[in-house]
PDB file of C-alpha atoms in Angstrom:
ATOM      1  CA  MET A   1     -20.535  -4.944 -20.564  1.00 43.00           C
ATOM      2  CA  ALA A   2     -19.270  -1.375 -20.938  1.00 43.00           C
ATOM      3  CA  SER A   3     -16.120  -1.017 -23.019  1.00 44.00           C
ATOM      4  CA  ILE A   4     -13.292   1.303 -22.088  1.00 45.00           C
ATOM      5  CA  SER A   5     -13.435   3.128 -25.404  1.00 43.00           C
ATOM      6  CA  SER A   6     -17.152   3.865 -25.033  1.00 45.00           C
ATOM      7  CA  SER A   7     -16.638   5.827 -21.812  1.00 54.00           C
ATOM      8  CA  PRO A   8     -13.489   7.961 -21.977  1.00 48.00           C
ATOM      9  CA  ARG A   9     -12.401   9.335 -18.596  1.00 81.00           C
ATOM     10  CA  THR A  10     -10.357  12.362 -17.638  1.00 92.00           C
ATOM     11  CA  VAL A  11      -7.798  12.294 -14.845  1.00 92.00           C
ATOM     12  CA  GLU A  12     -10.169  14.287 -12.639  1.00 92.00           C
ATOM     13  CA  GLU A  13     -13.105  11.932 -13.296  1.00 93.00           C
ATOM     14  CA  ILE A  14     -11.016   8.858 -12.537  1.00 93.00           C
ATOM     15  CA  PHE A  15      -9.649  10.434  -9.358  1.00 93.00           C
ATOM     16  CA  LYS A  16     -13.176  11.306  -8.244  1.00 93.00           C
ATOM     17  CA  ASP A  17     -14.199   7.678  -8.842  1.00 93.00           C
ATOM     18  CA  TYR A  18     -11.126   6.462  -6.912  1.00 95.00           C
ATOM     19  CA  SER A  19     -11.765   8.870  -4.012  1.00 94.00           C
ATOM     20  CA  GLY A  20     -15.388   7.750  -3.662  1.00 94.00           C
ATOM     21  CA  ARG A  21     -14.512   4.055  -3.705  1.00 95.00           C
ATOM     22  CA  ARG A  22     -11.650   4.627  -1.263  1.00 96.00           C
ATOM     23  CA  ALA A  23     -13.920   6.570   1.106  1.00 95.00           C
ATOM     24  CA  GLY A  24     -16.421   3.696   1.060  1.00 96.00           C
ATOM     25  CA  VAL A  25     -13.742   1.101   1.834  1.00 96.00           C
ATOM     26  CA  VAL A  26     -12.258   3.254   4.611  1.00 95.00           C
ATOM     27  CA  ARG A  27     -15.711   3.639   6.165  1.00 95.00           C
ATOM     28  CA  ALA A  28     -16.245  -0.139   6.099  1.00 96.00           C
ATOM     29  CA  LEU A  29     -12.920  -0.771   7.846  1.00 95.00           C
ATOM     30  CA  THR A  30     -13.230   2.035  10.431  1.00 93.00           C
ATOM     31  CA  TYR A  31     -16.585   3.681  11.264  1.00 93.00           C
ATOM     32  CA  ASP A  32     -18.676   0.690  10.160  1.00 94.00           C
ATOM     33  CA  VAL A  33     -16.124  -1.955  11.128  1.00 94.00           C
ATOM     34  CA  ASP A  34     -18.426  -3.920  13.466  1.00 94.00           C
ATOM     35  CA  GLU A  35     -21.083  -4.236  10.781  1.00 95.00           C
ATOM     36  CA  PHE A  36     -18.437  -5.136   8.187  1.00 96.00           C
ATOM     37  CA  TYR A  37     -16.984  -7.787  10.513  1.00 95.00           C
ATOM     38  CA  LYS A  38     -20.381  -9.443  11.000  1.00 94.00           C
ATOM     39  CA  LEU A  39     -21.117  -9.497   7.271  1.00 95.00           C
ATOM     40  CA  CYS A  40     -17.868 -11.347   6.529  1.00 95.00           C
ATOM     41  CA  ASP A  41     -19.168 -14.662   7.852  1.00 93.00           C
ATOM     42  CA  PRO A  42     -16.657 -17.462   7.059  1.00 92.00           C
ATOM     43  CA  GLU A  43     -19.604 -19.823   6.556  1.00 92.00           C
ATOM     44  CA  LYS A  44     -20.751 -17.870   3.501  1.00 91.00           C
ATOM     45  CA  GLU A  45     -19.421 -18.158  -0.032  1.00 88.00           C
ATOM     46  CA  ASN A  46     -16.520 -16.159  -1.475  1.00 90.00           C
ATOM     47  CA  LEU A  47     -17.193 -12.562  -0.467  1.00 94.00           C
ATOM     48  CA  CYS A  48     -15.628  -9.326  -1.697  1.00 94.00           C
ATOM     49  CA  LEU A  49     -15.496  -5.816  -0.240  1.00 96.00           C
ATOM     50  CA  TYR A  50     -16.590  -3.267  -2.835  1.00 95.00           C
ATOM     51  CA  GLY A  51     -16.188   0.477  -2.519  1.00 94.00           C
ATOM     52  CA  HIS A  52     -18.602   2.450  -4.706  1.00 94.00           C
ATOM     53  CA  PRO A  53     -18.025   5.883  -6.318  1.00 93.00           C
ATOM     54  CA  ASN A  54     -20.719   7.423  -4.080  1.00 94.00           C
ATOM     55  CA  ASP A  55     -18.661   6.816  -0.889  1.00 94.00           C
ATOM     56  CA  THR A  56     -20.601   3.669   0.079  1.00 95.00           C
ATOM     57  CA  TRP A  57     -19.408   0.089   0.562  1.00 96.00           C
ATOM     58  CA  GLU A  58     -20.823  -3.382   0.078  1.00 95.00           C
ATOM     59  CA  VAL A  59     -19.857  -6.925   1.010  1.00 95.00           C
ATOM     60  CA  THR A  60     -21.184  -9.275  -1.630  1.00 92.00           C
ATOM     61  CA  LEU A  61     -20.374 -12.053  -4.079  1.00 91.00           C
ATOM     62  CA  PRO A  62     -18.149 -11.248  -7.067  1.00 88.00           C
ATOM     63  CA  ALA A  63     -19.668 -10.269 -10.395  1.00 82.00           C
ATOM     64  CA  GLU A  64     -20.888 -13.222 -12.448  1.00 81.00           C
ATOM     65  CA  GLU A  65     -19.884 -11.789 -15.814  1.00 76.00           C
ATOM     66  CA  VAL A  66     -16.497 -12.844 -17.155  1.00 71.00           C
ATOM     67  CA  PRO A  67     -14.458 -10.788 -17.617  1.00 77.00           C
ATOM     68  CA  PRO A  68     -15.988  -8.320 -15.124  1.00 76.00           C
ATOM     69  CA  GLU A  69     -16.666  -4.693 -16.019  1.00 81.00           C
ATOM     70  CA  LEU A  70     -13.975  -3.622 -13.550  1.00 85.00           C
ATOM     71  CA  PRO A  71     -11.131  -5.581 -11.915  1.00 90.00           C
ATOM     72  CA  GLU A  72     -12.503  -7.533  -8.959  1.00 91.00           C
ATOM     73  CA  PRO A  73     -11.534  -6.973  -5.302  1.00 93.00           C
ATOM     74  CA  ALA A  74      -9.829  -9.770  -3.356  1.00 91.00           C
ATOM     75  CA  LEU A  75     -12.035 -12.854  -3.339  1.00 91.00           C
ATOM     76  CA  GLY A  76     -12.941 -14.731  -0.154  1.00 92.00           C
ATOM     77  CA  ILE A  77     -11.908 -12.139   2.443  1.00 93.00           C
ATOM     78  CA  ASN A  78     -14.381 -13.761   4.853  1.00 92.00           C
ATOM     79  CA  PHE A  79     -12.589 -17.131   4.993  1.00 91.00           C
ATOM     80  CA  ALA A  80      -9.600 -15.862   6.990  1.00 90.00           C
ATOM     81  CA  ARG A  81     -11.636 -13.776   9.429  1.00 91.00           C
ATOM     82  CA  ASP A  82     -11.778 -16.216  12.357  1.00 91.00           C
ATOM     83  CA  GLY A  83      -8.308 -17.633  11.776  1.00 90.00           C
ATOM     84  CA  MET A  84      -6.504 -14.352  12.386  1.00 89.00           C
ATOM     85  CA  ASN A  85      -6.237 -11.618  14.975  1.00 92.00           C
ATOM     86  CA  ARG A  86      -8.967  -9.077  14.151  1.00 92.00           C
ATOM     87  CA  LYS A  87      -6.500  -6.201  13.650  1.00 92.00           C
ATOM     88  CA  ASP A  88      -4.278  -8.301  11.395  1.00 93.00           C
ATOM     89  CA  TRP A  89      -7.253  -9.447   9.342  1.00 94.00           C
ATOM     90  CA  LEU A  90      -8.501  -5.880   8.867  1.00 95.00           C
ATOM     91  CA  SER A  91      -4.970  -4.817   7.866  1.00 94.00           C
ATOM     92  CA  LEU A  92      -4.846  -7.624   5.315  1.00 94.00           C
ATOM     93  CA  VAL A  93      -8.204  -6.582   3.842  1.00 96.00           C
ATOM     94  CA  ALA A  94      -6.917  -2.985   3.733  1.00 95.00           C
ATOM     95  CA  VAL A  95      -3.788  -3.974   1.774  1.00 95.00           C
ATOM     96  CA  HIS A  96      -5.862  -5.936  -0.757  1.00 96.00           C
ATOM     97  CA  SER A  97      -8.297  -3.028  -0.998  1.00 96.00           C
ATOM     98  CA  ASP A  98      -5.474  -0.611  -1.819  1.00 96.00           C
ATOM     99  CA  SER A  99      -4.340  -2.923  -4.612  1.00 96.00           C
ATOM    100  CA  TRP A 100      -7.883  -3.153  -5.962  1.00 96.00           C
ATOM    101  CA  LEU A 101      -8.441   0.619  -5.851  1.00 96.00           C
ATOM    102  CA  LEU A 102      -5.267   1.230  -7.838  1.00 96.00           C
ATOM    103  CA  SER A 103      -6.069  -1.471 -10.378  1.00 94.00           C
ATOM    104  CA  ALA A 104      -9.581  -0.079 -10.887  1.00 93.00           C
ATOM    105  CA  ALA A 105      -8.245   3.475 -11.327  1.00 94.00           C
ATOM    106  CA  PHE A 106      -5.653   2.494 -13.898  1.00 92.00           C
ATOM    107  CA  TYR A 107      -8.099   0.211 -15.674  1.00 92.00           C
ATOM    108  CA  LEU A 108     -10.329   3.247 -16.164  1.00 92.00           C
ATOM    109  CA  GLY A 109      -7.254   5.225 -17.162  1.00 92.00           C
ATOM    110  CA  ALA A 110      -6.140   2.817 -19.867  1.00 91.00           C
ATOM    111  CA  ARG A 111      -6.437   5.574 -22.495  1.00 90.00           C
ATOM    112  CA  LEU A 112      -4.452   8.137 -20.526  1.00 91.00           C
ATOM    113  CA  ASN A 113      -1.041   9.198 -21.796  1.00 92.00           C
ATOM    114  CA  ARG A 114       2.159   9.033 -19.774  1.00 91.00           C
ATOM    115  CA  ASN A 115       1.861  12.499 -18.221  1.00 92.00           C
ATOM    116  CA  GLU A 116      -1.802  11.958 -17.364  1.00 91.00           C
ATOM    117  CA  ARG A 117      -1.004   8.636 -15.683  1.00 92.00           C
ATOM    118  CA  LYS A 118       1.744  10.330 -13.700  1.00 93.00           C
ATOM    119  CA  ARG A 119      -0.642  13.102 -12.643  1.00 92.00           C
ATOM    120  CA  LEU A 120      -3.289  10.555 -11.654  1.00 93.00           C
ATOM    121  CA  PHE A 121      -0.820   8.627  -9.518  1.00 94.00           C
ATOM    122  CA  SER A 122       0.394  11.864  -7.915  1.00 93.00           C
ATOM    123  CA  MET A 123      -3.178  12.777  -6.929  1.00 93.00           C
ATOM    124  CA  ILE A 124      -3.781   9.282  -5.549  1.00 94.00           C
ATOM    125  CA  ASN A 125      -0.436   9.257  -3.740  1.00 93.00           C
ATOM    126  CA  ASP A 126      -1.312  12.479  -1.908  1.00 91.00           C
ATOM    127  CA  LEU A 127      -4.000  10.547  -0.019  1.00 92.00           C
ATOM    128  CA  PRO A 128      -3.113   8.119   2.784  1.00 93.00           C
ATOM    129  CA  THR A 129      -3.601   4.506   1.732  1.00 94.00           C
ATOM    130  CA  VAL A 130      -6.443   2.506   3.241  1.00 95.00           C
ATOM    131  CA  PHE A 131      -3.802   0.458   5.056  1.00 94.00           C
ATOM    132  CA  GLU A 132      -2.296   3.603   6.596  1.00 93.00           C
ATOM    133  CA  VAL A 133      -5.713   4.774   7.764  1.00 93.00           C
ATOM    134  CA  VAL A 134      -6.730   1.400   9.215  1.00 92.00           C
ATOM    135  CA  THR A 135      -3.451   0.886  11.063  1.00 90.00           C
ATOM    136  CA  GLU A 136      -3.284   4.568  12.074  1.00 84.00           C
ATOM    137  CA  ARG A 137       0.103   4.654  10.419  1.00 74.00           C
ATOM    138  CA  LYS A 138       1.159   8.004   8.998  1.00 58.00           C
ATOM    139  CA  PRO A 139       2.589   8.075   5.457  1.00 53.00           C
ATOM    140  CA  ILE A 140       6.379   7.984   5.590  1.00 48.00           C
ATOM    141  CA  LYS A 141       8.025  10.800   3.677  1.00 45.00           C
ATOM    142  CA  ASP A 142      11.476  10.836   5.247  1.00 43.00           C
ATOM    143  CA  LYS A 143      14.383   8.842   3.908  1.00 44.00           C
ATOM    144  CA  PRO A 144      17.502   8.055   5.977  1.00 45.00           C
ATOM    145  CA  SER A 145      20.066  10.819   6.345  1.00 42.00           C
ATOM    146  CA  VAL A 146      23.344   9.918   4.670  1.00 41.00           C
ATOM    147  CA  ASP A 147      25.142  12.884   6.261  1.00 41.00           C
ATOM    148  CA  SER A 148      24.931  11.674   9.858  1.00 37.00           C
ATOM    149  CA  GLY A 149      26.488   8.634  11.429  1.00 36.00           C
ATOM    150  CA  SER A 150      23.165   7.158  12.428  1.00 36.00           C
ATOM    151  CA  LYS A 151      20.254   6.522  10.081  1.00 38.00           C
ATOM    152  CA  SER A 152      17.090   8.447  10.810  1.00 35.00           C
ATOM    153  CA  ARG A 153      14.247   6.374  12.246  1.00 34.00           C
ATOM    154  CA  VAL A 154      10.629   6.833  11.334  1.00 35.00           C
ATOM    155  CA  SER A 155       7.676   6.176  13.621  1.00 33.00           C
ATOM    156  CA  THR A 156       5.501   3.425  12.234  1.00 35.00           C
ATOM    157  CA  LYS A 157       2.900   0.963  13.505  1.00 36.00           C
ATOM    158  CA  ARG A 158       5.808  -1.075  14.905  1.00 38.00           C
ATOM    159  CA  GLY A 159       7.163   1.851  16.920  1.00 37.00           C
ATOM    160  CA  ASN A 160      10.666   3.250  16.517  1.00 41.00           C
ATOM    161  CA  GLU A 161      12.391  -0.088  16.119  1.00 44.00           C
ATOM    162  CA  GLY A 162      11.469  -0.825  12.518  1.00 45.00           C
ATOM    163  CA  GLN A 163      12.684   1.125   9.531  1.00 49.00           C
ATOM    164  CA  VAL A 164      11.035   1.290   6.138  1.00 49.00           C
ATOM    165  CA  LYS A 165      11.780   3.448   3.136  1.00 47.00           C
ATOM    166  CA  SER A 166       8.855   4.593   1.065  1.00 47.00           C
ATOM    167  CA  THR A 167       8.293   6.359  -2.218  1.00 43.00           C
ATOM    168  CA  PRO A 168       8.077  10.158  -1.873  1.00 44.00           C
ATOM    169  CA  LYS A 169       5.218  12.059  -3.478  1.00 43.00           C
ATOM    170  CA  LEU A 170       5.619  12.723  -7.180  1.00 45.00           C
ATOM    171  CA  ALA A 171       3.605  15.949  -7.199  1.00 45.00           C
ATOM    172  CA  ALA A 172       6.593  18.220  -7.689  1.00 45.00           C
ATOM    173  CA  ASP A 173       9.182  16.910 -10.121  1.00 50.00           C
ATOM    174  CA  GLU A 174      11.877  19.299  -8.918  1.00 49.00           C
ATOM    175  CA  SER A 175      11.686  18.329  -5.255  1.00 49.00           C
ATOM    176  CA  PHE A 176      11.505  14.675  -6.293  1.00 48.00           C
ATOM    177  CA  GLU A 177      14.732  14.987  -8.293  1.00 51.00           C
ATOM    178  CA  GLU A 178      16.437  16.918  -5.480  1.00 50.00           C
ATOM    179  CA  GLU A 179      15.594  14.181  -2.973  1.00 49.00           C
ATOM    180  CA  GLU A 180      16.844  11.541  -5.387  1.00 49.00           C
ATOM    181  CA  ASP A 181      20.201  13.329  -5.747  1.00 52.00           C
ATOM    182  CA  GLU A 182      20.510  13.973  -2.026  1.00 49.00           C
ATOM    183  CA  HIS A 183      20.200  10.280  -1.152  1.00 52.00           C
ATOM    184  CA  SER A 184      21.879   8.793  -4.210  1.00 55.00           C
ATOM    185  CA  GLU A 185      24.814   7.708  -2.021  1.00 66.00           C
ATOM    186  CA  THR A 186      22.638   5.266  -0.068  1.00 75.00           C
ATOM    187  CA  LEU A 187      23.626   1.799  -1.292  1.00 82.00           C
ATOM    188  CA  CYS A 188      21.945  -1.563  -0.827  1.00 82.00           C
ATOM    189  CA  GLY A 189      23.905  -3.623   1.705  1.00 80.00           C
ATOM    190  CA  SER A 190      23.265  -6.733  -0.387  1.00 80.00           C
ATOM    191  CA  CYS A 191      23.655  -5.873  -4.075  1.00 81.00           C
ATOM    192  CA  GLY A 192      25.381  -2.496  -3.741  1.00 77.00           C
ATOM    193  CA  GLY A 193      22.779  -0.827  -5.924  1.00 77.00           C
ATOM    194  CA  ASN A 194      21.902   2.853  -5.518  1.00 77.00           C
ATOM    195  CA  TYR A 195      18.779   4.056  -3.733  1.00 73.00           C
ATOM    196  CA  ASN A 196      15.740   4.156  -6.009  1.00 73.00           C
ATOM    197  CA  ALA A 197      12.572   5.800  -4.710  1.00 72.00           C
ATOM    198  CA  ASP A 198      10.451   3.479  -6.866  1.00 75.00           C
ATOM    199  CA  GLU A 199      11.543   0.437  -4.868  1.00 80.00           C
ATOM    200  CA  PHE A 200      10.836  -0.782  -1.328  1.00 84.00           C
ATOM    201  CA  TRP A 201      13.773  -0.608   1.086  1.00 86.00           C
ATOM    202  CA  ILE A 202      14.193  -1.843   4.663  1.00 88.00           C
ATOM    203  CA  GLY A 203      16.851  -0.938   7.236  1.00 88.00           C
ATOM    204  CA  CYS A 204      18.615  -3.337   9.590  1.00 88.00           C
ATOM    205  CA  ASP A 205      18.133  -2.361  13.249  1.00 86.00           C
ATOM    206  CA  ILE A 206      21.484  -3.910  14.193  1.00 85.00           C
ATOM    207  CA  CYS A 207      24.033  -2.657  11.627  1.00 86.00           C
ATOM    208  CA  GLU A 208      21.781   0.160  10.315  1.00 84.00           C
ATOM    209  CA  ARG A 209      22.504  -0.682   6.689  1.00 85.00           C
ATOM    210  CA  TRP A 210      19.721  -0.421   4.104  1.00 86.00           C
ATOM    211  CA  PHE A 211      18.601  -3.126   1.690  1.00 85.00           C
ATOM    212  CA  HIS A 212      16.326  -3.551  -1.307  1.00 85.00           C
ATOM    213  CA  GLY A 213      13.322  -5.499  -0.011  1.00 86.00           C
ATOM    214  CA  LYS A 214      13.707  -7.914  -2.941  1.00 86.00           C
ATOM    215  CA  CYS A 215      17.374  -8.570  -2.087  1.00 86.00           C
ATOM    216  CA  VAL A 216      16.538  -9.773   1.418  1.00 87.00           C
ATOM    217  CA  LYS A 217      13.164 -11.270   0.405  1.00 86.00           C
ATOM    218  CA  ILE A 218      11.082  -8.879   2.537  1.00 87.00           C
ATOM    219  CA  THR A 219       7.851  -7.412   1.161  1.00 86.00           C
ATOM    220  CA  PRO A 220       6.188  -4.234   2.529  1.00 85.00           C
ATOM    221  CA  ALA A 221       3.383  -6.381   3.970  1.00 82.00           C
ATOM    222  CA  LYS A 222       5.845  -8.753   5.646  1.00 84.00           C
ATOM    223  CA  ALA A 223       7.827  -5.806   7.046  1.00 83.00           C
ATOM    224  CA  GLU A 224       4.759  -4.645   8.954  1.00 83.00           C
ATOM    225  CA  SER A 225       4.872  -7.740  11.162  1.00 84.00           C
ATOM    226  CA  ILE A 226       8.589  -7.425  11.962  1.00 84.00           C
ATOM    227  CA  LYS A 227       9.264  -5.617  15.252  1.00 82.00           C
ATOM    228  CA  GLN A 228      13.042  -5.551  14.839  1.00 86.00           C
ATOM    229  CA  TYR A 229      14.579  -6.354  11.477  1.00 86.00           C
ATOM    230  CA  LYS A 230      17.958  -8.089  11.353  1.00 86.00           C
ATOM    231  CA  CYS A 231      19.621  -8.439   7.960  1.00 86.00           C
ATOM    232  CA  PRO A 232      20.909 -11.892   6.876  1.00 84.00           C
ATOM    233  CA  SER A 233      24.470 -10.977   7.879  1.00 84.00           C
ATOM    234  CA  CYS A 234      23.516  -9.859  11.394  1.00 83.00           C
ATOM    235  CA  SER A 235      21.220 -12.856  11.828  1.00 81.00           C
ATOM    236  CA  LEU A 236      24.102 -15.154  10.903  1.00 80.00           C
ATOM    237  CA  LYS A 237      26.413 -13.442  13.407  1.00 70.00           C
ATOM    238  CA  ARG A 238      23.838 -13.816  16.178  1.00 61.00           C
ATOM    239  CA  SER A 239      23.341 -17.526  15.443  1.00 57.00           C
ATOM    240  CA  ARG A 240      27.075 -18.173  15.606  1.00 56.00           C
ATOM    241  CA  GLN A 241      27.262 -16.488  19.002  1.00 53.00           C
TER     242      GLN A 241
END
């Protein structure tokens, strides 16, 4: 098994590896989706979707060596295939693939220093995620306007009803800090905490207040299936009526 120390990687080399693997996964879930779907037979053993550095993909069993040379993709993606709507299943595989791609990149970047890790993430973050590509959902860069009476809405896979805050790109530190200051007045409707671009936020479609996802127990993945989000307070008011 190759050790990390025996093969030092630069930020550029790791990003090239990430880009190739990502391109392979994207191809499997878009251009080659029918072939990928057939290969994920629920009757077979635990299968994984691998993206390779040369832009190719493969559905196969996980590596036998323990621990593996690289972090492993999600195991058993084939088992849920027939129990879910095809689009939802592909979206789920995409989310797990994004997690795997990031874990593989930062595994290879274990020897990078803080600034190099930040630069690597910035390069990765400039690309749409596999999930965004598969769901034809554009990356969200806008945060709600605190100057106007109504919060700005962003167009997502759910249409204009749902609202989700996302982390802005970290490529330019100055613009990042300016955006942070501009929206520092946005407070969580649950805990009262200030807006933090490193955390997931969701907006209520009824009262238009914003909340930390963790405060209202909503994850980014769960938010994707919500057509109209009602915060706990608004849900309670509706039930009483």
